[in-house]
């Protein structure tokens, strides 16, 4: 039990709480109207602000219908407000990361995200933020809302930021002082790639192709940094990234990747078709390369294990076409390199033979086929190609047709890795 304070004491305490958590009484009045789903135009705000002034000076009392909004917006209990701060009994439904992440009330989401003291940026007593709770509770509505309202983003607008993560971040700021770049949620969104992967998991379970596309579901940040001209493959870049991050983050990312892969293997045909598609990436130097989902072979293997033969064939057919196209593009690039070399070829037979050997060696030094990727750079450094080169274990086949696709896939991969420029024949074979 608590002792009810008089109107003047309650008014003073209410004023203290509003001043601490909102930039002005009018700002609080506007939030009060929005939470109660009332029109928050200028007239209504002025009217509500006048009523607040009367409560603050003690001439009017807090009404029963005020309590839900006051306690929600100020994150205090009814007992705390009505005792003017003398009774601070804990209450279950206060605004916490866990409570907000469980609710489906959009008004609560908005109030929490827009509070001037920005509690959404903080970790709770268990070291967890609101995004982690929402992912744990699979509150897809809340996460989608926070993205739609630009409070958070798993993929940023600037591709130059796609390095260790996809430029994930938070637009919520504290109004009481300049925003701190190391606020816990801001830091974790930027560092922890598992958050995006877990959001992808929820999107896959719902077959939300629009969300998958928005979150670059088939991609890894290294695709945007891979560059044939600087001889860097996605495998090298992603390997350096993984080695540079904290071991705990690396383990969380790996666990999220495996869970996502399992979910894709259980997904509908449209989702599988999305992950089977080849797509283009423009890297930071403006070069365009074509890639496949980096874990497509593993996904195909899981589909075969589950007996989803049609789904596995869909992936394999796309991968065969991709490898075939990679060979054709490499052959064309090498043909161009050969033709350029031919224009500088000496006339004397002996010198010509040595020149051919030297140019062939030079071209091959610009060619790389390892770690599931192939890369070639024209010796003149004018153009190049880098892409993934999927393969599958041949004993993974479940039937003759699937086995034929796997053999064809691996055959094109071997042909790509065996490609050689032919200076004398002015082509690549």
Short mmCIF file of C-alpha atoms in Angstrom, two decimals:
data_model
loop_
_atom_site.label_atom_id
_atom_site.label_comp_id
_atom_site.label_asym_id
_atom_site.label_seq_id
_atom_site.Cartn_x
_atom_site.Cartn_y
_atom_site.Cartn_z
CA UNK A 1 0.00 0.00 0.00
CA UNK A 2 1.17 3.55 -0.66
CA UNK A 3 0.16 7.01 0.51
CA UNK A 4 -1.55 9.19 -2.09
CA UNK A 5 0.25 12.51 -2.49
CA UNK A 6 -1.69 15.75 -2.88
CA UNK A 7 -2.28 17.33 -6.29
CA UNK A 8 0.55 19.86 -5.94
CA UNK A 9 3.14 17.14 -5.11
CA UNK A 10 1.92 14.92 -7.95
CA UNK A 11 2.04 17.89 -10.30
CA UNK A 12 5.61 18.75 -9.37
CA UNK A 13 6.72 15.12 -9.79
CA UNK A 14 4.97 14.87 -13.14
CA UNK A 15 6.71 18.05 -14.28
CA UNK A 16 10.11 16.66 -13.21
CA UNK A 17 9.54 13.46 -15.16
CA UNK A 18 8.40 15.28 -18.31
CA UNK A 19 11.33 17.72 -18.17
CA UNK A 20 13.77 14.84 -17.74
CA UNK A 21 12.46 12.74 -20.62
CA UNK A 22 11.02 15.20 -23.15
CA UNK A 23 12.33 18.35 -24.75
CA UNK A 24 9.18 20.26 -23.84
CA UNK A 25 5.76 19.90 -22.30
CA UNK A 26 4.24 20.37 -25.76
CA UNK A 27 6.26 17.43 -27.08
CA UNK A 28 4.88 15.27 -24.28
CA UNK A 29 1.36 16.53 -24.98
CA UNK A 30 1.71 15.50 -28.64
CA UNK A 31 2.89 12.02 -27.65
CA UNK A 32 -0.02 11.71 -25.21
CA UNK A 33 -2.48 12.41 -28.02
CA UNK A 34 -0.76 10.02 -30.43
CA UNK A 35 -0.68 7.15 -27.92
CA UNK A 36 -4.38 7.66 -27.24
CA UNK A 37 -4.98 7.69 -31.01
CA UNK A 38 -6.34 11.24 -30.92
CA UNK A 39 -5.78 13.98 -33.50
CA UNK A 40 -2.48 15.67 -32.63
CA UNK A 41 -2.93 18.92 -34.52
CA UNK A 42 -1.84 22.29 -33.15
CA UNK A 43 -5.18 23.07 -31.50
CA UNK A 44 -5.31 19.71 -29.71
CA UNK A 45 -1.68 20.01 -28.57
CA UNK A 46 -2.27 23.48 -27.12
CA UNK A 47 -5.40 22.28 -25.33
CA UNK A 48 -3.62 19.26 -23.87
CA UNK A 49 -0.61 21.35 -22.86
CA UNK A 50 -2.90 23.75 -20.99
CA UNK A 51 -4.43 20.82 -19.11
CA UNK A 52 -0.94 19.58 -18.25
CA UNK A 53 -0.07 23.02 -16.87
CA UNK A 54 -3.09 22.85 -14.57
CA UNK A 55 -2.05 19.39 -13.35
CA UNK A 56 1.52 20.55 -12.78
CA UNK A 57 0.50 23.53 -10.63
CA UNK A 58 -1.92 21.38 -8.64
CA UNK A 59 -5.12 23.12 -9.69
CA UNK A 60 -6.31 19.95 -11.45
CA UNK A 61 -5.71 16.30 -10.58
CA UNK A 62 -4.50 13.43 -12.73
CA UNK A 63 -7.53 11.63 -14.10
CA UNK A 64 -7.96 7.87 -14.17
CA UNK A 65 -7.88 7.83 -17.99
CA UNK A 66 -4.52 9.68 -17.91
CA UNK A 67 -2.71 6.92 -16.05
CA UNK A 68 -2.15 4.41 -18.94
CA UNK A 69 -0.57 7.07 -21.18
CA UNK A 70 1.38 8.82 -18.40
CA UNK A 71 2.93 5.59 -17.12
CA UNK A 72 3.67 4.38 -20.66
CA UNK A 73 5.34 7.58 -21.85
CA UNK A 74 7.27 8.23 -18.64
CA UNK A 75 8.13 4.58 -17.91
CA UNK A 76 6.91 4.77 -14.31
CA UNK A 77 4.28 2.89 -12.34
CA UNK A 78 0.93 4.27 -11.20
CA UNK A 79 2.15 3.98 -7.60
CA UNK A 80 5.24 6.02 -8.36
CA UNK A 81 3.25 8.80 -10.03
CA UNK A 82 0.43 9.00 -7.45
CA UNK A 83 2.85 8.91 -4.52
CA UNK A 84 4.96 11.65 -6.19
CA UNK A 85 7.95 9.31 -6.39
CA UNK A 86 7.85 8.05 -2.81
CA UNK A 87 6.72 4.55 -3.79
CA UNK A 88 8.73 2.93 -6.55
CA UNK A 89 7.20 -0.54 -6.56
CA UNK A 90 8.43 -2.54 -9.57
CA UNK A 91 5.72 -3.25 -12.09
CA UNK A 92 5.58 -5.90 -14.77
CA UNK A 93 4.33 -3.90 -17.74
CA UNK A 94 6.77 -1.03 -17.64
CA UNK A 95 8.45 -0.15 -20.90
CA UNK A 96 11.49 -2.36 -21.18
CA UNK A 97 13.24 -3.93 -24.13
CA UNK A 98 11.67 -7.26 -23.29
CA UNK A 99 8.15 -5.88 -22.76
CA UNK A 100 8.14 -3.78 -25.95
CA UNK A 101 9.54 -6.68 -27.98
CA UNK A 102 6.63 -8.87 -26.85
CA UNK A 103 3.81 -6.48 -27.59
CA UNK A 104 2.01 -6.03 -30.91
CA UNK A 105 0.82 -2.51 -30.06
CA UNK A 106 2.18 -0.10 -32.66
CA UNK A 107 1.48 2.82 -30.33
CA UNK A 108 3.82 1.33 -27.74
CA UNK A 109 6.51 0.74 -30.40
CA UNK A 110 6.30 4.35 -31.55
CA UNK A 111 6.33 5.80 -28.03
CA UNK A 112 9.36 3.71 -27.06
CA UNK A 113 11.33 4.49 -30.22
CA UNK A 114 10.69 8.23 -30.00
CA UNK A 115 11.26 8.88 -26.32
CA UNK A 116 13.86 11.67 -26.02
CA UNK A 117 16.00 9.67 -23.60
CA UNK A 118 16.11 6.91 -26.24
CA UNK A 119 15.83 3.79 -24.02
CA UNK A 120 15.65 1.76 -27.25
CA UNK A 121 19.42 2.28 -27.59
CA UNK A 122 20.22 0.70 -24.24
CA UNK A 123 20.87 -2.85 -23.13
CA UNK A 124 18.75 -4.18 -20.26
CA UNK A 125 19.99 -5.78 -17.07
CA UNK A 126 20.55 -9.02 -19.01
CA UNK A 127 22.72 -7.31 -21.60
CA UNK A 128 20.16 -7.61 -24.40
CA UNK A 129 18.73 -4.99 -26.73
CA UNK A 130 15.26 -4.71 -28.18
CA UNK A 131 16.31 -6.19 -31.55
CA UNK A 132 17.63 -9.34 -29.92
CA UNK A 133 14.39 -9.78 -27.96
CA UNK A 134 12.24 -9.15 -31.05
CA UNK A 135 14.22 -11.76 -32.99
CA UNK A 136 13.95 -14.22 -30.09
CA UNK A 137 10.18 -13.71 -29.85
CA UNK A 138 9.90 -13.69 -33.67
CA UNK A 139 8.07 -10.38 -33.51
CA UNK A 140 8.26 -9.82 -37.25
CA UNK A 141 5.71 -7.00 -37.06
CA UNK A 142 7.87 -4.95 -34.67
CA UNK A 143 11.06 -5.50 -36.66
CA UNK A 144 9.32 -4.62 -39.94
CA UNK A 145 7.84 -1.51 -38.31
CA UNK A 146 11.22 -0.33 -37.01
CA UNK A 147 12.65 -0.77 -40.50
CA UNK A 148 9.74 0.91 -42.29
CA UNK A 149 9.93 3.91 -39.95
CA UNK A 150 13.72 4.07 -40.44
CA UNK A 151 14.46 3.62 -36.75
CA UNK A 152 16.83 0.76 -37.64
CA UNK A 153 18.29 -0.66 -40.84
CA UNK A 154 20.06 -3.97 -41.44
CA UNK A 155 21.31 -2.79 -44.85
CA UNK A 156 22.44 0.81 -45.18
CA UNK A 157 21.87 3.13 -48.15
CA UNK A 158 25.55 3.56 -49.07
CA UNK A 159 27.32 0.57 -50.63
CA UNK A 160 30.67 2.06 -49.60
CA UNK A 161 29.78 0.99 -46.05
CA UNK A 162 29.43 -2.70 -47.00
CA UNK A 163 32.63 -3.91 -45.34
CA UNK A 164 32.29 -6.01 -42.18
CA UNK A 165 28.52 -5.70 -42.37
CA UNK A 166 25.97 -4.30 -44.79
CA UNK A 167 26.18 -0.84 -43.25
CA UNK A 168 23.56 -1.67 -40.61
CA UNK A 169 22.71 1.09 -38.17
CA UNK A 170 20.22 3.04 -36.09
CA UNK A 171 18.67 6.44 -36.74
CA UNK A 172 17.33 6.88 -33.22
CA UNK A 173 19.19 9.66 -31.41
CA UNK A 174 19.20 11.03 -27.90
CA UNK A 175 17.86 14.57 -27.80
CA UNK A 176 19.19 15.35 -24.32
CA UNK A 177 22.78 15.50 -25.56
CA UNK A 178 24.67 14.90 -28.83
CA UNK A 179 24.26 11.30 -30.08
CA UNK A 180 26.92 8.92 -28.83
CA UNK A 181 28.47 6.83 -31.61
CA UNK A 182 29.05 3.95 -29.22
CA UNK A 183 25.51 3.59 -27.90
CA UNK A 184 25.07 -0.17 -27.35
CA UNK A 185 22.46 -0.78 -30.05
CA UNK A 186 24.28 1.38 -32.61
CA UNK A 187 27.49 -0.52 -31.93
CA UNK A 188 25.87 -3.95 -32.13
CA UNK A 189 23.95 -3.22 -35.34
CA UNK A 190 27.21 -2.18 -36.99
CA UNK A 191 29.28 -5.10 -35.70
CA UNK A 192 26.98 -8.12 -35.39
CA UNK A 193 26.06 -9.56 -38.78
CA UNK A 194 24.05 -12.34 -37.10
CA UNK A 195 21.23 -9.85 -36.45
CA UNK A 196 20.58 -9.48 -40.19
CA UNK A 197 20.89 -13.24 -40.70
CA UNK A 198 18.30 -13.89 -37.99
CA UNK A 199 15.97 -11.34 -39.56
CA UNK A 200 16.45 -13.17 -42.86
CA UNK A 201 15.45 -16.39 -41.09
CA UNK A 202 12.10 -14.85 -40.12
CA UNK A 203 11.58 -13.55 -43.66
CA UNK A 204 12.34 -16.99 -45.15
CA UNK A 205 9.84 -18.64 -42.79
CA UNK A 206 7.18 -16.22 -44.04
CA UNK A 207 8.17 -16.41 -47.70
CA UNK A 208 8.62 -12.62 -47.72
CA UNK A 209 10.55 -12.17 -50.97
CA UNK A 210 10.35 -8.40 -50.77
CA UNK A 211 12.11 -8.43 -47.40
CA UNK A 212 14.70 -10.92 -48.66
CA UNK A 213 15.53 -8.62 -51.55
CA UNK A 214 15.64 -5.59 -49.27
CA UNK A 215 18.08 -7.35 -46.93
CA UNK A 216 20.34 -8.61 -49.79
CA UNK A 217 19.65 -12.18 -48.69
CA UNK A 218 21.80 -13.88 -51.35
CA UNK A 219 24.80 -11.63 -50.88
CA UNK A 220 27.80 -11.16 -48.61
CA UNK A 221 29.54 -7.79 -48.11
CA UNK A 222 32.69 -9.17 -49.75
CA UNK A 223 30.92 -9.24 -53.14
CA UNK A 224 31.06 -5.43 -53.14
CA UNK A 225 34.80 -5.35 -52.46
CA UNK A 226 35.86 -8.19 -54.76
CA UNK A 227 37.92 -6.71 -57.57
CA UNK A 228 39.64 -8.47 -60.44
CA UNK A 229 41.89 -5.48 -61.09
CA UNK A 230 43.29 -5.57 -57.55
CA UNK A 231 43.19 -9.38 -57.55
CA UNK A 232 40.93 -9.79 -54.51
CA UNK A 233 38.32 -12.54 -54.34
CA UNK A 234 35.31 -12.66 -51.98
CA UNK A 235 36.88 -15.66 -50.21
CA UNK A 236 39.98 -13.66 -49.27
CA UNK A 237 37.99 -10.61 -48.17
CA UNK A 238 35.44 -12.58 -46.16
CA UNK A 239 38.20 -14.65 -44.56
CA UNK A 240 39.99 -11.52 -43.37
CA UNK A 241 36.72 -10.10 -42.05
CA UNK A 242 35.87 -13.24 -40.07
CA UNK A 243 39.35 -13.40 -38.58
CA UNK A 244 39.15 -9.77 -37.51
CA UNK A 245 35.87 -9.94 -35.59
CA UNK A 246 35.35 -11.04 -32.02
CA UNK A 247 35.18 -14.81 -31.51
CA UNK A 248 31.74 -14.56 -29.90
CA UNK A 249 30.39 -12.60 -32.88
CA UNK A 250 31.97 -15.08 -35.28
CA UNK A 251 30.31 -18.01 -33.50
CA UNK A 252 26.93 -16.24 -33.47
CA UNK A 253 27.24 -15.50 -37.18
CA UNK A 254 28.11 -19.11 -38.03
CA UNK A 255 25.20 -20.43 -35.97
CA UNK A 256 22.80 -17.98 -37.65
CA UNK A 257 24.08 -18.98 -41.10
CA UNK A 258 23.43 -22.66 -40.42
CA UNK A 259 19.95 -21.99 -39.07
CA UNK A 260 19.17 -19.83 -42.10
CA UNK A 261 20.40 -22.53 -44.48
CA UNK A 262 18.14 -25.09 -42.78
CA UNK A 263 15.16 -22.75 -43.13
CA UNK A 264 15.83 -22.13 -46.84
CA UNK A 265 15.97 -25.90 -47.38
CA UNK A 266 12.44 -26.08 -45.92
CA UNK A 267 11.15 -23.05 -47.84
CA UNK A 268 8.60 -22.91 -50.64
CA UNK A 269 9.42 -23.09 -54.34
CA UNK A 270 9.37 -19.32 -54.85
CA UNK A 271 11.93 -18.79 -52.10
CA UNK A 272 14.18 -21.51 -53.50
CA UNK A 273 13.91 -19.94 -56.95
CA UNK A 274 15.02 -16.62 -55.45
CA UNK A 275 18.16 -18.19 -53.97
CA UNK A 276 18.86 -20.03 -57.24
CA UNK A 277 19.04 -16.85 -59.34
CA UNK A 278 22.27 -15.35 -60.61
CA UNK A 279 22.57 -11.62 -59.86
CA UNK A 280 24.86 -8.70 -60.60
CA UNK A 281 26.95 -6.69 -58.14
CA UNK A 282 28.65 -3.41 -58.95
CA UNK A 283 31.79 -3.22 -56.83
CA UNK A 284 33.29 -0.07 -55.32
CA UNK A 285 35.27 0.59 -58.52
CA UNK A 286 32.16 0.49 -60.66
CA UNK A 287 32.87 -2.95 -62.17
CA UNK A 288 29.94 -5.33 -62.56
CA UNK A 289 30.33 -9.03 -61.71
CA UNK A 290 27.80 -11.84 -61.60
CA UNK A 291 27.46 -14.10 -58.57
CA UNK A 292 25.35 -16.85 -57.08
CA UNK A 293 24.30 -17.33 -53.45
CA UNK A 294 27.67 -18.34 -51.90
CA UNK A 295 26.24 -21.38 -50.10
CA UNK A 296 24.25 -22.72 -53.04
CA UNK A 297 26.13 -26.06 -53.19
CA UNK A 298 25.51 -26.69 -49.48
CA UNK A 299 21.85 -25.76 -49.93
CA UNK A 300 21.52 -28.19 -52.84
CA UNK A 301 23.12 -30.93 -50.72
CA UNK A 302 20.63 -30.32 -47.89
CA UNK A 303 17.73 -30.46 -50.32
CA UNK A 304 18.97 -33.81 -51.61
CA UNK A 305 19.28 -35.10 -48.04
CA UNK A 306 15.66 -34.09 -47.41
CA UNK A 307 14.49 -35.75 -50.62
CA UNK A 308 13.59 -32.46 -52.33
CA UNK A 309 14.93 -33.53 -55.72
CA UNK A 310 13.09 -30.87 -57.73
CA UNK A 311 14.42 -28.09 -55.48
CA UNK A 312 17.98 -29.41 -55.74
CA UNK A 313 17.71 -29.62 -59.55
CA UNK A 314 16.49 -26.03 -59.68
CA UNK A 315 19.66 -24.90 -57.90
CA UNK A 316 21.92 -27.17 -59.95
CA UNK A 317 20.49 -26.03 -63.28
CA UNK A 318 21.14 -22.41 -62.32
CA UNK A 319 24.66 -23.26 -61.16
CA UNK A 320 25.42 -25.14 -64.42
CA UNK A 321 24.35 -22.14 -66.46
CA UNK A 322 26.41 -19.84 -64.24
CA UNK A 323 29.59 -21.91 -64.68
CA UNK A 324 28.99 -22.14 -68.42
CA UNK A 325 28.60 -18.36 -68.61
CA UNK A 326 31.75 -17.89 -66.51
CA UNK A 327 33.72 -19.96 -69.01
CA UNK A 328 32.34 -17.98 -71.94
CA UNK A 329 33.17 -14.66 -70.29
CA UNK A 330 36.69 -15.78 -69.39
CA UNK A 331 37.31 -17.08 -72.90
CA UNK A 332 36.19 -13.76 -74.36
CA UNK A 333 38.41 -11.77 -71.98
CA UNK A 334 41.43 -13.95 -72.74
CA UNK A 335 40.72 -13.67 -76.44
CA UNK A 336 40.89 -9.91 -76.07
CA UNK A 337 44.16 -10.19 -74.13
CA UNK A 338 45.61 -12.40 -76.89
CA UNK A 339 44.58 -9.99 -79.61
CA UNK A 340 46.13 -7.09 -77.72
CA UNK A 341 49.35 -9.11 -77.32
CA UNK A 342 49.36 -9.95 -81.04
CA UNK A 343 49.56 -6.28 -81.97
CA UNK A 344 52.92 -6.07 -80.17
CA UNK A 345 54.26 -9.43 -81.33
CA UNK A 346 57.81 -9.37 -82.86
CA UNK A 347 58.38 -10.49 -86.42
CA UNK A 348 61.48 -12.69 -85.85
CA UNK A 349 60.61 -16.30 -85.21
CA UNK A 350 62.90 -16.85 -82.22
CA UNK A 351 61.85 -13.66 -80.51
CA UNK A 352 58.22 -14.40 -81.31
CA UNK A 353 58.36 -17.77 -79.55
CA UNK A 354 59.96 -16.27 -76.44
CA UNK A 355 57.40 -13.44 -76.53
CA UNK A 356 54.53 -15.93 -76.76
CA UNK A 357 55.85 -17.84 -73.76
CA UNK A 358 56.32 -14.66 -71.77
CA UNK A 359 52.85 -13.30 -72.61
CA UNK A 360 51.19 -16.64 -71.85
CA UNK A 361 52.92 -16.71 -68.46
CA UNK A 362 51.88 -13.12 -67.81
CA UNK A 363 48.24 -13.84 -68.63
CA UNK A 364 48.23 -16.92 -66.44
CA UNK A 365 49.71 -14.94 -63.57
CA UNK A 366 46.54 -12.83 -63.74
CA UNK A 367 44.33 -15.93 -63.52
CA UNK A 368 43.25 -17.53 -60.24
CA UNK A 369 40.91 -20.42 -59.56
CA UNK A 370 40.61 -21.45 -55.88
CA UNK A 371 38.41 -21.39 -52.79
CA UNK A 372 35.25 -21.61 -54.90
CA UNK A 373 36.01 -18.48 -56.96
CA UNK A 374 37.64 -17.69 -60.29
CA UNK A 375 39.38 -14.41 -61.14
CA UNK A 376 41.06 -13.07 -64.26
CA UNK A 377 42.54 -9.64 -64.93
CA UNK A 378 43.54 -8.45 -68.37
CA UNK A 379 47.31 -7.74 -68.29
CA UNK A 380 46.62 -4.21 -69.44
CA UNK A 381 44.46 -3.88 -66.29
CA UNK A 382 41.54 -2.48 -68.28
CA UNK A 383 38.99 -5.12 -67.38
CA UNK A 384 38.55 -8.36 -65.52
CA UNK A 385 36.08 -10.81 -64.03
CA UNK A 386 35.60 -12.39 -60.62
CA UNK A 387 32.79 -14.77 -59.74
CA UNK A 388 32.04 -17.86 -57.72
CA UNK A 389 32.49 -21.32 -59.23
CA UNK A 390 30.21 -23.83 -57.48
CA UNK A 391 30.96 -27.55 -57.41
CA UNK A 392 29.22 -30.54 -55.83
CA UNK A 393 30.45 -33.94 -54.62
CA UNK A 394 29.46 -36.40 -57.33
CA UNK A 395 28.32 -38.98 -54.79
CA UNK A 396 25.63 -36.50 -53.62
CA UNK A 397 23.35 -37.43 -56.54
CA UNK A 398 20.11 -39.20 -55.70
CA UNK A 399 19.18 -40.26 -59.25
CA UNK A 400 20.55 -40.31 -62.79
CA UNK A 401 19.23 -36.90 -63.82
CA UNK A 402 20.58 -35.17 -60.71
CA UNK A 403 23.86 -37.01 -61.14
CA UNK A 404 24.08 -35.77 -64.73
CA UNK A 405 23.54 -32.18 -63.56
CA UNK A 406 26.27 -32.51 -60.92
CA UNK A 407 28.70 -33.95 -63.50
CA UNK A 408 27.88 -31.12 -65.89
CA UNK A 409 28.33 -28.55 -63.12
CA UNK A 410 31.72 -29.94 -62.11
CA UNK A 411 32.73 -30.37 -65.74
CA UNK A 412 32.25 -26.67 -66.46
CA UNK A 413 34.10 -25.79 -63.24
CA UNK A 414 37.05 -27.94 -64.30
CA UNK A 415 36.97 -26.44 -67.77
CA UNK A 416 37.08 -22.95 -66.27
CA UNK A 417 40.07 -23.79 -64.09
CA UNK A 418 41.86 -25.43 -67.01
CA UNK A 419 41.37 -22.50 -69.40
CA UNK A 420 44.57 -21.25 -71.05
CA UNK A 421 45.29 -18.40 -73.48
CA UNK A 422 46.64 -19.47 -76.88
CA UNK A 423 48.82 -16.71 -78.29
CA UNK A 424 49.49 -18.54 -81.52
CA UNK A 425 45.85 -19.41 -82.14
CA UNK A 426 44.67 -15.93 -81.13
CA UNK A 427 42.00 -17.44 -78.85
CA UNK A 428 41.44 -19.20 -75.55
CA UNK A 429 40.72 -22.89 -75.33
#
